[in-house]
Coordinates of N, CA, C and O in Angstrom, one line a residue:
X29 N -28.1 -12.9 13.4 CA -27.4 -12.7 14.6 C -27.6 -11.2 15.0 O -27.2 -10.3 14.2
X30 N -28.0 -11.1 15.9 CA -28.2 -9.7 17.0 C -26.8 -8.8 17.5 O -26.4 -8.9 18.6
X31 N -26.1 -8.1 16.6 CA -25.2 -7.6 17.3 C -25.6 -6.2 18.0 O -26.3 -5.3 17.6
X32 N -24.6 -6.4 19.6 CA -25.4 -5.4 20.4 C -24.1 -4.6 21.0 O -24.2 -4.0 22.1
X33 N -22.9 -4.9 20.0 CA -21.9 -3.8 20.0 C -21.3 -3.7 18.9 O -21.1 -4.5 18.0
X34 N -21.0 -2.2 19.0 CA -21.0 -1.7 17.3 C -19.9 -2.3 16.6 O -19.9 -2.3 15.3
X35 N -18.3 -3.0 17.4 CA -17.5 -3.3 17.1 C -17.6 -4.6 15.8 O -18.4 -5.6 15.9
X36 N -16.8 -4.6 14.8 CA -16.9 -5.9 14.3 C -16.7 -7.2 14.6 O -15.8 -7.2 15.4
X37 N -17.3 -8.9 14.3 CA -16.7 -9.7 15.4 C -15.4 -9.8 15.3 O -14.8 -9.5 14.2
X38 N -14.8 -10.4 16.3 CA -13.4 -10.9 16.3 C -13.3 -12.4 14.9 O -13.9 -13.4 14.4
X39 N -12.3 -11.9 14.9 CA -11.6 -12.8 14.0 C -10.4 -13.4 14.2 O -9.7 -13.1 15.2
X40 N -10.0 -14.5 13.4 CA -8.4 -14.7 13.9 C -8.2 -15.6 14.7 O -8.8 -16.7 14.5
X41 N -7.3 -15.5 15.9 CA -7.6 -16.5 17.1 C -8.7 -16.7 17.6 O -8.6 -17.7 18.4
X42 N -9.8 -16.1 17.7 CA -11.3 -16.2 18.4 C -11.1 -15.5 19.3 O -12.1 -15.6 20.1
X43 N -10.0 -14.5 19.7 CA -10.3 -13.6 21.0 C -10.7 -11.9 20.9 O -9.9 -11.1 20.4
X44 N -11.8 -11.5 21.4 CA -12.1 -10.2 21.0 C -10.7 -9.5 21.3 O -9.8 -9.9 22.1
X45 N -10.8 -8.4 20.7 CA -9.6 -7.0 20.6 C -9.8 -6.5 21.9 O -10.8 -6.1 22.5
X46 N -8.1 -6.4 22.2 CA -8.0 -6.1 23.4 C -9.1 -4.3 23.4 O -9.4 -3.8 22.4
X47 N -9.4 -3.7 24.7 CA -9.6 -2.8 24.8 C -8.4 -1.1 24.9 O -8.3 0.1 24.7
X48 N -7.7 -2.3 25.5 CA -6.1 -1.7 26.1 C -5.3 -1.0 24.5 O -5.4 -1.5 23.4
X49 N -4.7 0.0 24.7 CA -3.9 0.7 23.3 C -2.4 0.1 23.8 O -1.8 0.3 24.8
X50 N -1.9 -0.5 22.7 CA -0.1 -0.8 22.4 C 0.2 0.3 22.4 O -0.5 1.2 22.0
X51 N 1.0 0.3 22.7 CA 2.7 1.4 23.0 C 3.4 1.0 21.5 O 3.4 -0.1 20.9
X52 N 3.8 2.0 21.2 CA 4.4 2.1 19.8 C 5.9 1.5 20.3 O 6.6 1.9 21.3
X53 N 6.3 0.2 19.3 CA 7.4 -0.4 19.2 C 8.7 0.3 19.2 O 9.8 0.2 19.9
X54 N 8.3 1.2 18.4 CA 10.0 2.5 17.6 C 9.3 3.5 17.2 O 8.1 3.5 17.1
X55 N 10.2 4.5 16.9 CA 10.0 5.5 16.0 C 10.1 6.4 16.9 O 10.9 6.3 17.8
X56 N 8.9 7.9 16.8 CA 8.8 8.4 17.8 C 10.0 9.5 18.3 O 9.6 10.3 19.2
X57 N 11.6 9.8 17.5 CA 12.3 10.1 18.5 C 11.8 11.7 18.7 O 12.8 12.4 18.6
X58 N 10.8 12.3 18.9 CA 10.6 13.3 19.5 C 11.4 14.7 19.0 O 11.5 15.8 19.6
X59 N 11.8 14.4 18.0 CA 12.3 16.0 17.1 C 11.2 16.1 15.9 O 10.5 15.2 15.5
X60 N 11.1 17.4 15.4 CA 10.7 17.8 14.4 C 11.9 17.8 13.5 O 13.0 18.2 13.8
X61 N 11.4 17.3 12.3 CA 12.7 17.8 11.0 C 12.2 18.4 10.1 O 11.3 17.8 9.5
X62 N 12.7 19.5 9.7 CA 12.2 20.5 8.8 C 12.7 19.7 7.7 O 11.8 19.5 6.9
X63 N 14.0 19.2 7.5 CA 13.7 18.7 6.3 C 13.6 17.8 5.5 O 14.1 17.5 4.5
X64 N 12.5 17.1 6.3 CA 11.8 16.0 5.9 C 11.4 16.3 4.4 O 11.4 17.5 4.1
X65 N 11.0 15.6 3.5 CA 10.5 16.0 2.1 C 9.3 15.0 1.8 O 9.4 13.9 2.1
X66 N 8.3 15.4 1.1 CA 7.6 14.1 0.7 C 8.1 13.7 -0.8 O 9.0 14.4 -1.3
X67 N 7.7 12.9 -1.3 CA 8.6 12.0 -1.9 C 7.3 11.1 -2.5 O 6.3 10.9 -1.7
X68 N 7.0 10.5 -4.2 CA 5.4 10.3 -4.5 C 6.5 9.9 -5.5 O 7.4 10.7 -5.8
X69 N 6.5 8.7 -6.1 CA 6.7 7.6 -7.5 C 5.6 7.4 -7.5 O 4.8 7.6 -6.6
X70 N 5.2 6.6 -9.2 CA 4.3 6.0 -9.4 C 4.8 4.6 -10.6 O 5.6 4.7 -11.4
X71 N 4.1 3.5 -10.3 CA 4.5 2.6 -11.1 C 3.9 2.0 -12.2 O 2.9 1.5 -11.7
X72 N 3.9 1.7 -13.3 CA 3.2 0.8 -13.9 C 3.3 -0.2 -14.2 O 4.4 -0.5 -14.8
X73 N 2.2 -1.1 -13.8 CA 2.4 -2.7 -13.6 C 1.2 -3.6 -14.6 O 0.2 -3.3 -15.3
X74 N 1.9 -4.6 -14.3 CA 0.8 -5.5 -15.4 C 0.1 -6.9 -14.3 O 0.7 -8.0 -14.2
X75 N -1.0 -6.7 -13.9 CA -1.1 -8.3 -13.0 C -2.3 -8.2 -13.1 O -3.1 -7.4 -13.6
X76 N -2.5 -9.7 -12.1 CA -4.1 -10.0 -12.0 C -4.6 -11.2 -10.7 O -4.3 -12.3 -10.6
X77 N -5.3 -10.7 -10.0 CA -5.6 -11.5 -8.9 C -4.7 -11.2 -7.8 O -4.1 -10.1 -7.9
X78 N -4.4 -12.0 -6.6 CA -3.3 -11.3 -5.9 C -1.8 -11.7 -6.2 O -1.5 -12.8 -6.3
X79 N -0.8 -10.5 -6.2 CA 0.4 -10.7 -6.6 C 1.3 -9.6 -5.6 O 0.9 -8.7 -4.9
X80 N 2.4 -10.0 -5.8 CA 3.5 -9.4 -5.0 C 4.8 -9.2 -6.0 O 5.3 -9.9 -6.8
X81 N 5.2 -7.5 -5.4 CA 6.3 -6.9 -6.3 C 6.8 -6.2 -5.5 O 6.3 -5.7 -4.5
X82 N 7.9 -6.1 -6.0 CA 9.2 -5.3 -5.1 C 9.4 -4.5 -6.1 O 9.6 -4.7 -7.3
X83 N 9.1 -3.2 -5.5 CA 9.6 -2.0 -5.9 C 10.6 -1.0 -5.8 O 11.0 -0.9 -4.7
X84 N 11.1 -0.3 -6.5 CA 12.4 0.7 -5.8 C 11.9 1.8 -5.9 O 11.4 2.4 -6.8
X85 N 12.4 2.1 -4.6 CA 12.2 3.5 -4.0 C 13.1 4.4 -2.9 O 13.2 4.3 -1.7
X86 N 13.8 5.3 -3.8 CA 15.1 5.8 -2.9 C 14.9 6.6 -2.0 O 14.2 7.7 -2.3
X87 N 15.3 6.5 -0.9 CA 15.3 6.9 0.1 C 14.8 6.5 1.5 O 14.8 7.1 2.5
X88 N 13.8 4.7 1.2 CA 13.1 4.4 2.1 C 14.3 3.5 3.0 O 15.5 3.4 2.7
X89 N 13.7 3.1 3.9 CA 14.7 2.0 4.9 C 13.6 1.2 5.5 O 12.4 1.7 5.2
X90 N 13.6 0.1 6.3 CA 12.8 -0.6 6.9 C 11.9 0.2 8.0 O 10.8 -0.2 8.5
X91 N 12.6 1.5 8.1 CA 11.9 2.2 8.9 C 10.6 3.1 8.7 O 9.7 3.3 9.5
X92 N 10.9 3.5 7.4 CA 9.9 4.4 6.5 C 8.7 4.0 6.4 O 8.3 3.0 5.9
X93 N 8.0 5.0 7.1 CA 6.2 5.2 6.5 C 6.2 4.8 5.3 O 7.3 4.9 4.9
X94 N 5.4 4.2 4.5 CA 5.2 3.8 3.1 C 3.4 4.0 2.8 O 2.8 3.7 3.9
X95 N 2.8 4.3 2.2 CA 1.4 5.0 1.9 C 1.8 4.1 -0.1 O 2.6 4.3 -1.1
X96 N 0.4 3.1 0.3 CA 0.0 3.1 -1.7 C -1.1 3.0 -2.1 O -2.0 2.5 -1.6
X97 N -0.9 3.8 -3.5 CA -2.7 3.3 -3.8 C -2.2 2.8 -4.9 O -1.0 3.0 -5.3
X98 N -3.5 1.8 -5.8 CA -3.6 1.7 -7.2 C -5.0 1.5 -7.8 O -6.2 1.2 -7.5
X99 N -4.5 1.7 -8.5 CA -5.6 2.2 -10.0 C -5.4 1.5 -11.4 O -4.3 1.6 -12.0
X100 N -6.9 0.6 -11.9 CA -6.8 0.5 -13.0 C -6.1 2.0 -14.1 O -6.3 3.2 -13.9
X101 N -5.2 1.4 -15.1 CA -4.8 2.4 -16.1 C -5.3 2.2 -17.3 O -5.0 1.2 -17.8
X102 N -6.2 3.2 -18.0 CA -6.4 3.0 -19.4 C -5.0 3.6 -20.6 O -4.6 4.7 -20.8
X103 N -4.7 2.3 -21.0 CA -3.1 2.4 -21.8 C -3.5 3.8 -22.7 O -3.3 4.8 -22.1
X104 N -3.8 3.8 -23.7 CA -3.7 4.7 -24.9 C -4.0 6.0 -24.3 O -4.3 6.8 -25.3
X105 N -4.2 6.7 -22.9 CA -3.5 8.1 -22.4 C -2.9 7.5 -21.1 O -3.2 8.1 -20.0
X106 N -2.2 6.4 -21.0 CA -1.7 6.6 -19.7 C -2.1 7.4 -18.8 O -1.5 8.4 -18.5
X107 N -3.5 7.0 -18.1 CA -4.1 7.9 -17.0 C -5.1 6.6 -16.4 O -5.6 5.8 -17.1
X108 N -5.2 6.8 -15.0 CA -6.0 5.9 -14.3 C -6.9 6.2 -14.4 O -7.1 7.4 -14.4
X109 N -8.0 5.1 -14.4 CA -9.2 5.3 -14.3 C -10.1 4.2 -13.5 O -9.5 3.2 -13.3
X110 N -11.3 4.5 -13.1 CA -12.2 3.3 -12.4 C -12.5 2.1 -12.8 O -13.7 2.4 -13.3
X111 N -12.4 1.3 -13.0 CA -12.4 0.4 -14.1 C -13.7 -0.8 -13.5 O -14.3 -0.7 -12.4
X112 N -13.9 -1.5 -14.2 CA -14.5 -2.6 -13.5 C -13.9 -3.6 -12.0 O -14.2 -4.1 -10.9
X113 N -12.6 -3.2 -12.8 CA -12.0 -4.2 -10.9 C -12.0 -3.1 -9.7 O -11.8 -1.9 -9.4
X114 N -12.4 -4.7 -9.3 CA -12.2 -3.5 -7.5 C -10.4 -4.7 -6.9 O -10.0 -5.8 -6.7
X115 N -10.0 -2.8 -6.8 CA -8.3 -3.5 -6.7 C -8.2 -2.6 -4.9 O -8.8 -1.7 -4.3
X116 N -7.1 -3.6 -4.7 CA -7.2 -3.2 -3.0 C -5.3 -3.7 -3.4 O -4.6 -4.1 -4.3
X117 N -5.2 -3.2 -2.2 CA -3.5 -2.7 -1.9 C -3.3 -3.7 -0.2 O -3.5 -3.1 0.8
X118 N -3.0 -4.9 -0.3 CA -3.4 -5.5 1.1 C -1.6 -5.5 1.7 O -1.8 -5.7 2.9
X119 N -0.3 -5.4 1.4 CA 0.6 -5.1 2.6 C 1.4 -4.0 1.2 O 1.3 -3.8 0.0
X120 N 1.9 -3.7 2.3 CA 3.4 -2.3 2.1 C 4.1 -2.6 2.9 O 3.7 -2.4 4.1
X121 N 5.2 -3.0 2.7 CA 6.3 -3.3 3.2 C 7.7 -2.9 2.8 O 8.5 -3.5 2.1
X122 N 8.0 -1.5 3.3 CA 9.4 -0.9 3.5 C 10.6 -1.7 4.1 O 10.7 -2.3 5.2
X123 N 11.8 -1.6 2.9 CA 12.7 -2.6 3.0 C 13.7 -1.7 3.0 O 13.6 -0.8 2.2
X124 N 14.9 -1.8 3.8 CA 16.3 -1.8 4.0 C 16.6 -1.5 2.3 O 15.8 -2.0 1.5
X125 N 17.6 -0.9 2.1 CA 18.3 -1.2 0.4 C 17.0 -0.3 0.0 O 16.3 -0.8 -0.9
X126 N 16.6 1.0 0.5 CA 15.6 1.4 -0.7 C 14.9 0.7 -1.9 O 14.9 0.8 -3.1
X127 N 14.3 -0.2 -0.9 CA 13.4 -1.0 -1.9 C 12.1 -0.9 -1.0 O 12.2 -0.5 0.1
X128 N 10.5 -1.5 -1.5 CA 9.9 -1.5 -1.3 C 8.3 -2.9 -1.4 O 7.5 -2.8 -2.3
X129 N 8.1 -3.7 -0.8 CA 7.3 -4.7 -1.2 C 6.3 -4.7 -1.2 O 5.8 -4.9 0.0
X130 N 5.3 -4.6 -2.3 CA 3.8 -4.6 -1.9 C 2.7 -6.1 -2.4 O 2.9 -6.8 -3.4
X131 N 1.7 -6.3 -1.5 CA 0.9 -7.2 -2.4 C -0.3 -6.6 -2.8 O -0.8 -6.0 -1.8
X132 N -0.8 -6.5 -3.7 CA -2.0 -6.2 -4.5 C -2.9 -7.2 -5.1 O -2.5 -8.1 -5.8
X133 N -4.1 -7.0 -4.9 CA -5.2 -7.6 -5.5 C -5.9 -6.8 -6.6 O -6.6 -5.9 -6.4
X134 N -5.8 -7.2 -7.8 CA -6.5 -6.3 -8.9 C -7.9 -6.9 -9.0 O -8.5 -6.7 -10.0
X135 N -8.5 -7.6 -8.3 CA -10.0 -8.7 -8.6 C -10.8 -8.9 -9.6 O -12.0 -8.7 -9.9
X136 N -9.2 -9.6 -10.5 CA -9.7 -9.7 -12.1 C -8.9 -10.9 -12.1 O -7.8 -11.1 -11.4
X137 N -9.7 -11.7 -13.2 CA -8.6 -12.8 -13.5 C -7.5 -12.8 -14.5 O -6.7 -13.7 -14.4
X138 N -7.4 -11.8 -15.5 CA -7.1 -11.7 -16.6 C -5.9 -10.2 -16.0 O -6.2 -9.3 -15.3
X139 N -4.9 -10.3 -16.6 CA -3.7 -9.3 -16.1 C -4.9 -7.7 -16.9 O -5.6 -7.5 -17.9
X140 N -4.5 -7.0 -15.8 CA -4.6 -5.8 -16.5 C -3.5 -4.8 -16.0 O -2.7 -5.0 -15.1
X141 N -3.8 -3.5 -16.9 CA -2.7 -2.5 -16.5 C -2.9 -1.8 -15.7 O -3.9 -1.1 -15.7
X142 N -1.8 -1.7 -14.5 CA -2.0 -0.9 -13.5 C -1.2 0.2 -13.2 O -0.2 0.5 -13.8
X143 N -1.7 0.8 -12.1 CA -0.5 2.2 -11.6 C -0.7 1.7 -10.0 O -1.6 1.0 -9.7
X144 N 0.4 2.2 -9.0 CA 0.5 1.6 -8.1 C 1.2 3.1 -7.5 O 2.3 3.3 -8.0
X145 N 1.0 3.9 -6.9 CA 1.7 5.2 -6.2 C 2.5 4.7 -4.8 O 2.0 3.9 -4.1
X146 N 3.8 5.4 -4.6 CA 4.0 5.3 -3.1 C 4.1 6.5 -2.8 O 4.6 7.2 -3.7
X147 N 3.8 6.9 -1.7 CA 3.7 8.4 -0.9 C 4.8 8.3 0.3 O 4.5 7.2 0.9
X148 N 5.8 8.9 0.8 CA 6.8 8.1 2.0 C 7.4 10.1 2.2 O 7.2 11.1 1.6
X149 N 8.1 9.8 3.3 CA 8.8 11.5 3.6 C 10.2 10.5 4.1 O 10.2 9.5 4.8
X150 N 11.5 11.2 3.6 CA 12.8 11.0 3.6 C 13.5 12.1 3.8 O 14.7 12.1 3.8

């Protein structure tokens, strides 16, 4: 197939993406705050294939930016490394109650050890 726009095809309902830009829902309120902080946990987890965990994280609300990566961990220095899986981080989901929900794909069948970071400003 001949594609002769650089966009990717649509997917989904079958309707190409609008051209038109959404208007942001919330947020936005138009102050600067100095003292905003960044704010960086890191977790270590045990899974495999795709899974979902709720995490805690003080200071987030439903409203908070949330930012994650993860990384195979090799145990005996507790330090991440590239490993054979290719792991992807598919939602982040900031919850009310300083908690946090993510789903993760390690694309391995077999549980391995992970690290999982969140990055947020509170």
């Amino acid at each position: 197939m001949t594609q002769t726009n650089l966009r990717e095809p649509a997917t989904g309902n079958g309707n190409p993406a609008s051209d038109k830009a959404i208007a942001p829902s919330g947020g936005g309120r138009g102050e600067a705050r100095a003292d905003w902080q960044p704010i960086s946990y890191y977790y270590n987890l045990r899974g495999h294939g795709v899974f979902e965990q709720l995490l805690e994280a003080p200071g987030v609300s439903a409203y908070t930016g949330v930012f994650a990566t993860v990384a195979e961990v090799y145990p005996p220095t507790d330090r991440p490394f590239m490993g054979g899986a290719v792991m992807t981080v598919h939602n982040v989901v900031p919850l009310d109650g300083e908690r946090v929900e993510i789903r993760v794909d390690t694309g391995w069948p077999d549980d391995l050890p992970i690290r999982v970071a969140l990055l947020y400003w509170a």
